[in-house]
Each structure stands twice: as C-alpha cells, then as structure tokens.
Tab-separated table of C-alpha atoms in Angstrom:
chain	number	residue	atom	x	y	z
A	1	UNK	CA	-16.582	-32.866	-5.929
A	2	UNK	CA	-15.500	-33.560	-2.625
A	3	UNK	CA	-11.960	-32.462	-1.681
A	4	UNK	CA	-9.659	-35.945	-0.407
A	5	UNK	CA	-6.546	-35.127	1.854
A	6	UNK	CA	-4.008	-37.893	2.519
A	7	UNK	CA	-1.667	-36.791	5.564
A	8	UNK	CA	1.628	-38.750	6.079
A	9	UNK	CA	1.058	-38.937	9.717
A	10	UNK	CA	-1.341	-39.126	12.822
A	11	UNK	CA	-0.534	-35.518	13.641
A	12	UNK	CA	-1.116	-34.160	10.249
A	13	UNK	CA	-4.282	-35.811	10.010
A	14	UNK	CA	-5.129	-33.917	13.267
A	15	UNK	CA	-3.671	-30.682	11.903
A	16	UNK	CA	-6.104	-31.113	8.666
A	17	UNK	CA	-9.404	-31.893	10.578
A	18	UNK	CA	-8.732	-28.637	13.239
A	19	UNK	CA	-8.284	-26.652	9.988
A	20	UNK	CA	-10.970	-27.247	7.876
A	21	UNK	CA	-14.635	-26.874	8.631
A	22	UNK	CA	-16.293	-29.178	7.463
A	23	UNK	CA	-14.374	-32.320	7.242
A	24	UNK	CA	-14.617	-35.819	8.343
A	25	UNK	CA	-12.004	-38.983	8.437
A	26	UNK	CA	-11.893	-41.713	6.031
A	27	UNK	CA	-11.037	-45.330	7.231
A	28	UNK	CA	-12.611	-47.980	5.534
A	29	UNK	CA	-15.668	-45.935	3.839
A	30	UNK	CA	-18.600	-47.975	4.640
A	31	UNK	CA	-20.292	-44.876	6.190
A	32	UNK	CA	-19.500	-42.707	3.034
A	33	UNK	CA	-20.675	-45.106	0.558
A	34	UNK	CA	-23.482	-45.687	2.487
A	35	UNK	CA	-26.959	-44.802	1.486
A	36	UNK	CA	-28.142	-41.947	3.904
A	37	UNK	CA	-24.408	-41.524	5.240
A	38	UNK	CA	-24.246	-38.882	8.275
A	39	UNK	CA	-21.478	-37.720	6.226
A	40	UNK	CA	-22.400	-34.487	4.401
A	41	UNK	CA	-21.724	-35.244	0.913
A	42	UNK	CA	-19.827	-31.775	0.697
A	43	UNK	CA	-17.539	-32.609	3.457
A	44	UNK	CA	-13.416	-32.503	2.924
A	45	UNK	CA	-12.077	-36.099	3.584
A	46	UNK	CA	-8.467	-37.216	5.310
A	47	UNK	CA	-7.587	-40.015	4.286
A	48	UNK	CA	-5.879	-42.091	6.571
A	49	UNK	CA	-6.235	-45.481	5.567
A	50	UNK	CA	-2.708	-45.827	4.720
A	51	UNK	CA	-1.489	-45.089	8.073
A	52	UNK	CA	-0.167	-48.056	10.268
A	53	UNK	CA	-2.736	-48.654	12.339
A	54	UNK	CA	-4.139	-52.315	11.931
A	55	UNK	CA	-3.431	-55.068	13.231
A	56	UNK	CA	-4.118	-56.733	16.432
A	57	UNK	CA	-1.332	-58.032	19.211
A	58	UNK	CA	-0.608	-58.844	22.405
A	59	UNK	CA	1.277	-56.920	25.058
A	60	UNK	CA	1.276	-57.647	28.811
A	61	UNK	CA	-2.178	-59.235	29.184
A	62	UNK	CA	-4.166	-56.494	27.228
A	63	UNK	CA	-5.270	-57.501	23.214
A	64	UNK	CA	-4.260	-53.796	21.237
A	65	UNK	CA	-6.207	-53.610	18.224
A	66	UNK	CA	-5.110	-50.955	15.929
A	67	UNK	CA	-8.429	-48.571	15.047
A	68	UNK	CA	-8.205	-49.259	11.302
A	69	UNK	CA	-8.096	-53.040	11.593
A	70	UNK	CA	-11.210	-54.433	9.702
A	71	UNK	CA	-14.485	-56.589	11.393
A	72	UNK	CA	-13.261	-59.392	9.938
A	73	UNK	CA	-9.597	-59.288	10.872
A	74	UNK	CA	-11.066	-59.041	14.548
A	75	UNK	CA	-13.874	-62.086	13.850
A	76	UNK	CA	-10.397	-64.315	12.979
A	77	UNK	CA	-8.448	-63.143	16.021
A	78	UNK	CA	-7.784	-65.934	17.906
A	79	UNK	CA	-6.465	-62.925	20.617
A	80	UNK	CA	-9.608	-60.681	20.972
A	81	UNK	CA	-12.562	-62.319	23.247
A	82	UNK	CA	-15.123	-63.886	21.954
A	83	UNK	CA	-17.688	-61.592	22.663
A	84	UNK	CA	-16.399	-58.787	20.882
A	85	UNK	CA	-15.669	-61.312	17.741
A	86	UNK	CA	-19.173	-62.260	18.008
A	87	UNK	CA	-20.170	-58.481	17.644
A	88	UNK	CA	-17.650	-58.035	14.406
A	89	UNK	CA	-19.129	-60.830	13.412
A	90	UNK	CA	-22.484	-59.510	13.678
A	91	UNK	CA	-22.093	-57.717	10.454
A	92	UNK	CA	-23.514	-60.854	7.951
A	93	UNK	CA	-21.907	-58.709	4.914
A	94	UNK	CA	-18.388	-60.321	4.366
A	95	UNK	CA	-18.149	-57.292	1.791
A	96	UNK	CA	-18.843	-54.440	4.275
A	97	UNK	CA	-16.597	-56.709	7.603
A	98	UNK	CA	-13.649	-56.152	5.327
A	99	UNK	CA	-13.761	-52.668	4.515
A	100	UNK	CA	-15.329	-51.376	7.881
A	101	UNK	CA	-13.035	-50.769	10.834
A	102	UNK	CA	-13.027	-50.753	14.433
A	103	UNK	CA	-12.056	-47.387	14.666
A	104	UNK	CA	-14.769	-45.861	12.484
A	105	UNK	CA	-17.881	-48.365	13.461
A	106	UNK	CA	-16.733	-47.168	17.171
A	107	UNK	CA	-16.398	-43.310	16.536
A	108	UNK	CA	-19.505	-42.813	14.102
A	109	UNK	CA	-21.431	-43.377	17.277
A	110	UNK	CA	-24.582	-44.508	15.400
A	111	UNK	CA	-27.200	-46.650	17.425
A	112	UNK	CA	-27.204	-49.254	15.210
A	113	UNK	CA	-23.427	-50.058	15.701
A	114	UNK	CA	-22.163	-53.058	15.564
A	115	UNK	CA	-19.107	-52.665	18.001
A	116	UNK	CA	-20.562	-50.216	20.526
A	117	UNK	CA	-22.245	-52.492	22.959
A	118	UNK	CA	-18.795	-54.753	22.890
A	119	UNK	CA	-16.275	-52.084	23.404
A	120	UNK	CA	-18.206	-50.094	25.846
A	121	UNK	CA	-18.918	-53.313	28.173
A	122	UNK	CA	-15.320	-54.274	28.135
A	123	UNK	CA	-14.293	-51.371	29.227
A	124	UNK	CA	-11.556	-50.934	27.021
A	125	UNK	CA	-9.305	-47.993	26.682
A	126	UNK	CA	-8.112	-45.999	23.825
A	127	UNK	CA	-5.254	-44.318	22.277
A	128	UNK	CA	-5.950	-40.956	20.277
A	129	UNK	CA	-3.976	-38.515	18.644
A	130	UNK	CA	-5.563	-35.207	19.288
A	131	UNK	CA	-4.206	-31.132	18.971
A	132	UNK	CA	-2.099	-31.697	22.414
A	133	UNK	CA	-1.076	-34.911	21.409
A	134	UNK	CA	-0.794	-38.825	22.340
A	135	UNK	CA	-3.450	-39.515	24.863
A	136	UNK	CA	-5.030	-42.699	26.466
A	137	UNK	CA	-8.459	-42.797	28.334
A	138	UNK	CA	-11.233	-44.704	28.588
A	139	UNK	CA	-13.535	-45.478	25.550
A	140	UNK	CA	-16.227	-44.299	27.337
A	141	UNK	CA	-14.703	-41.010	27.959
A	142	UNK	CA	-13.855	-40.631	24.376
A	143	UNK	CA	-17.602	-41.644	23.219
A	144	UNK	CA	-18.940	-39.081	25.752
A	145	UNK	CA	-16.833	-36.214	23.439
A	146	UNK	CA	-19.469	-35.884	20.702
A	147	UNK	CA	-17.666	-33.433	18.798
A	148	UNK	CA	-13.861	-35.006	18.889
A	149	UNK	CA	-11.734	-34.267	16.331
A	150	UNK	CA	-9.191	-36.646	17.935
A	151	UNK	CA	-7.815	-39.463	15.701
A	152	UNK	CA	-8.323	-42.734	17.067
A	153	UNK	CA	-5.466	-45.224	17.184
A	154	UNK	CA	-6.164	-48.389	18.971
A	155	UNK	CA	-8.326	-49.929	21.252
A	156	UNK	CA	-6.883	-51.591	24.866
A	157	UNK	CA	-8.456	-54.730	26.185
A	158	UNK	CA	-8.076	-57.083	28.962
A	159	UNK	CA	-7.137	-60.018	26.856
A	160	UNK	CA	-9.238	-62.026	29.768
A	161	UNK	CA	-12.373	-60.626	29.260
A	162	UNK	CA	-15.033	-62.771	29.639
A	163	UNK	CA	-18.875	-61.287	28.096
A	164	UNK	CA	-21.940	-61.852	25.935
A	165	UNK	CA	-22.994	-60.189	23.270
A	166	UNK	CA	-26.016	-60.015	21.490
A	167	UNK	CA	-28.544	-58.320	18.831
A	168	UNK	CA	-32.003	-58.748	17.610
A	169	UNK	CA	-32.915	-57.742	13.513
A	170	UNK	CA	-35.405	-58.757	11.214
A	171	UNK	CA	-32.568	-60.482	9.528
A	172	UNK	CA	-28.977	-61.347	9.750
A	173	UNK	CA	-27.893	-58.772	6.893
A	174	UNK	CA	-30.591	-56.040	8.593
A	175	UNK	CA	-29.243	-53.693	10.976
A	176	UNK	CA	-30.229	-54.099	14.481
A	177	UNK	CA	-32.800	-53.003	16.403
A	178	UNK	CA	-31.198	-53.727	19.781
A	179	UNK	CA	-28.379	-54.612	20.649
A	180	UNK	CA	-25.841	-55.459	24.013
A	181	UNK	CA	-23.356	-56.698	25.671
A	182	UNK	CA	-22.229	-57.387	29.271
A	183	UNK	CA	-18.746	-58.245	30.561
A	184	UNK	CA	-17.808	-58.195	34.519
A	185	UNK	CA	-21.204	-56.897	35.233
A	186	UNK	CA	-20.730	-53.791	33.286
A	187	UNK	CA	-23.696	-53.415	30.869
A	188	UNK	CA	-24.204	-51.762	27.148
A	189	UNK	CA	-27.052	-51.031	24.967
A	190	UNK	CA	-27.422	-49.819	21.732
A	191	UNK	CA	-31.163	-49.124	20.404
A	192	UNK	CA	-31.782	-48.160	16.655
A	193	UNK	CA	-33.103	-44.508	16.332
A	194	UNK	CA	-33.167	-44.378	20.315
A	195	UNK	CA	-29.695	-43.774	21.489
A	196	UNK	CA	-27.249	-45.937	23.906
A	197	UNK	CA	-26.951	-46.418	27.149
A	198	UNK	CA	-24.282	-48.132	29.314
A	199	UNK	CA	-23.205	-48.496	33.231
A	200	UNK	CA	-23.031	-51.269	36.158
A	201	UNK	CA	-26.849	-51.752	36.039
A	202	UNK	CA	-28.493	-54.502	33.955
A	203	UNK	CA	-31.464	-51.858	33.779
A	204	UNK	CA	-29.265	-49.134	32.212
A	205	UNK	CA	-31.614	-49.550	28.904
A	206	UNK	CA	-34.024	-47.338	30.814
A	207	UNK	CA	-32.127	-44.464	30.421
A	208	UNK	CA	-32.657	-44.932	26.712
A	209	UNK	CA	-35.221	-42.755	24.917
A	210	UNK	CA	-37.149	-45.447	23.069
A	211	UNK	CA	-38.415	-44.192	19.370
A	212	UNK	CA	-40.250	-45.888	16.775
A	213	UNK	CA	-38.573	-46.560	13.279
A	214	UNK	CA	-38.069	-49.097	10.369
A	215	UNK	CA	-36.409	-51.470	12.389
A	216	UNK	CA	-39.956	-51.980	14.985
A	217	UNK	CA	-41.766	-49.591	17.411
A	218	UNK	CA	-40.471	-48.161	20.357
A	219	UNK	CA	-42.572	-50.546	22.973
A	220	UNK	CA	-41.364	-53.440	20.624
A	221	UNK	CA	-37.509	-52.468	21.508
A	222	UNK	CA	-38.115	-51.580	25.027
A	223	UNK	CA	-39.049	-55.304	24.978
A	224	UNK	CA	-35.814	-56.610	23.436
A	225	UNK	CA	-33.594	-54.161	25.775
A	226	UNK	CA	-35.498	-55.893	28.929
A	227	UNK	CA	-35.085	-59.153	27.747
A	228	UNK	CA	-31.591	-59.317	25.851
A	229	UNK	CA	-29.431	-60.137	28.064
C-alpha cells in the first residue's frame, strides 16, 4: 500500500519530497491512475491538491494560471490565448480535462503531452517552490531540470500571445503522435516515444530522435513534425 502525505503548505510539500526517496506529487492523478503510469506503484505520494493553487487571473498584462488548475478550467478561460486553450482542449476526455492539471501534464514531461508544445512556445515563466525557496524562471529552464523536486506553482503568460497549436492522432481520444505549437516565431515539438524539441527554428523537430511505436513509425512522424506547422 502506497504511503499518501498531505502537507499544509508549499514548503512542506518540498520538505516531504527532499526527504523521502522515492516519492512523487499528486495533483489531479491522471498519471497515477493511468495504465502504464511512470509512477512506480511503490512510490510515497504528497498530496497537494488541496493547496491554493488554481485558478487563473490577470495581473499587469501577463494571464497567471495557478499549476493545479484543471484542462478544462483553462479550455473556458476567456483570459488564456487561444492556442494554449486549443492544446487543453486537445484532451477529447471531458473526464480526464477535469482532473488533469497544468502543473502535472507540464512537469511529467512525457512526449505525448498535451500542454508541452503550448507552454514551451509561449515562452511562459514559472513560479516554483523549491529547498531555497520562491523562485521564478523560465519554463524552459525548469523543463531542462529532469530531476526537480521543485513544486510548481503557476505558470506566467503574456496575456497577448498570439500562436497555433496543433496535433496529429489516430483519433481525437488517442494520444498524439506529434504534436506543436508556434507563437512569435518560437517553435515546440512534442513526438510520441521520440522526445521534444523546441527553439527559434521552424526545423527544431530535427533535433528529435524519431522512434517507432503504437502511435505510427518513426519516418511516419518525421513526416507530421515537417509538415505540422
């Protein structure tokens, strides 16, 4: 049986995850119910879905969007841009949109994400909690830290930003085999069972280590990256 700790606060939910080996965060729990979860199944969880941080608002031209708002809070936001709805949106399970969050789709890191590609593009920042306390950088800084044990908080975007997101699966409820987004230029990829790739070149897919799996063939998705967007 898997051991559940719910901290009070940000910091204590920081405190547990330096202290135990072997432990993981719990937001929505899409990943942990999830068939094949990357989530050992004898891993201690910290629950912090009772801590306040949902809910999406605006402050001094940037949309904040707290990490454990859900995918389809952020597909009804009238405040996020469009193209990072459109990605929430993405998710064709209304089920699995309102338990999943922003937070955790976006620090899972899995290639088949449905928020990478978005958040990456827009170049958004974060807030974290980590050991040292309250930071901010860039989400692209914070995805580069494979092994953080920071606590996510919220997301920072330009409410202006203008971009295009898309995805290619067998269906809508199948998870996808490519997708991206682009916003001011800035270009993201995300390629099931291949990895992600992201930077100020349209051709950043290349970078990408292109693997066959259930979702098609690695010359089939090498297609889709060179043609999505």
């Amino acid at each position: 049986m898997r051991s559940i700790f719910h901290p009070a606060t940000p910091e204590e939910a920081v405190k547990l995850r330096h202290e135990i080996d072997g432990s993981a965060y719990l937001a929505g729990g899409t990943e942990i119910m999830r068939l094949g979860s990357s989530i050992p199944s004898d891993y201690a969880l910290i629950d912090v879905s009772k801590l306040p941080l949902s809910g999406i608002r605006e402050d001094e031209g940037f949309v904040i969007v707290g990490a454990l708002t859900t995918l389809e809070e952020i597909r009804n936001s009238e405040l996020v841009p469009d193209f990072i709805r459109e990605a929430a949106a993405s998710d064709a399970s209304l089920q699995l949109r309102n338990g999943a969050t922003i937070g955790g789709n976006f620090a899972l890191r899995r290639f088949d994400s449905y928020m990478l590609p978005s958040i990456l593009a827009s170049q958004a920042d974060v807030t974290i909690m980590c050991s040292k306390g309250l930071k901010r950088k860039s989400a692209a800084e914070y995805f580069e830290k494979k092994e953080c044990r920071a606590l996510l908080l919220s997301f920072i975007i330009d409410k202006d930003r203008i971009g295009k997101f898309k995805r290619v699966a067998r269906s809508s409820h199948a998870h996808s085999a490519v997708s991206g987004a682009v916003s001011n230029g800035y270009y993201a990829y995300a390629v099931s069972g291949s990895g992600i790739a992201y930077g100020d070149s349209k051709d950043v897919w290349e970078k990408i280590d292109f693997k066959d799996d259930l979702t098609g063939s690695a010359e089939y998705k090498r297609y889709l990256a060179s043609v999505l967007l």
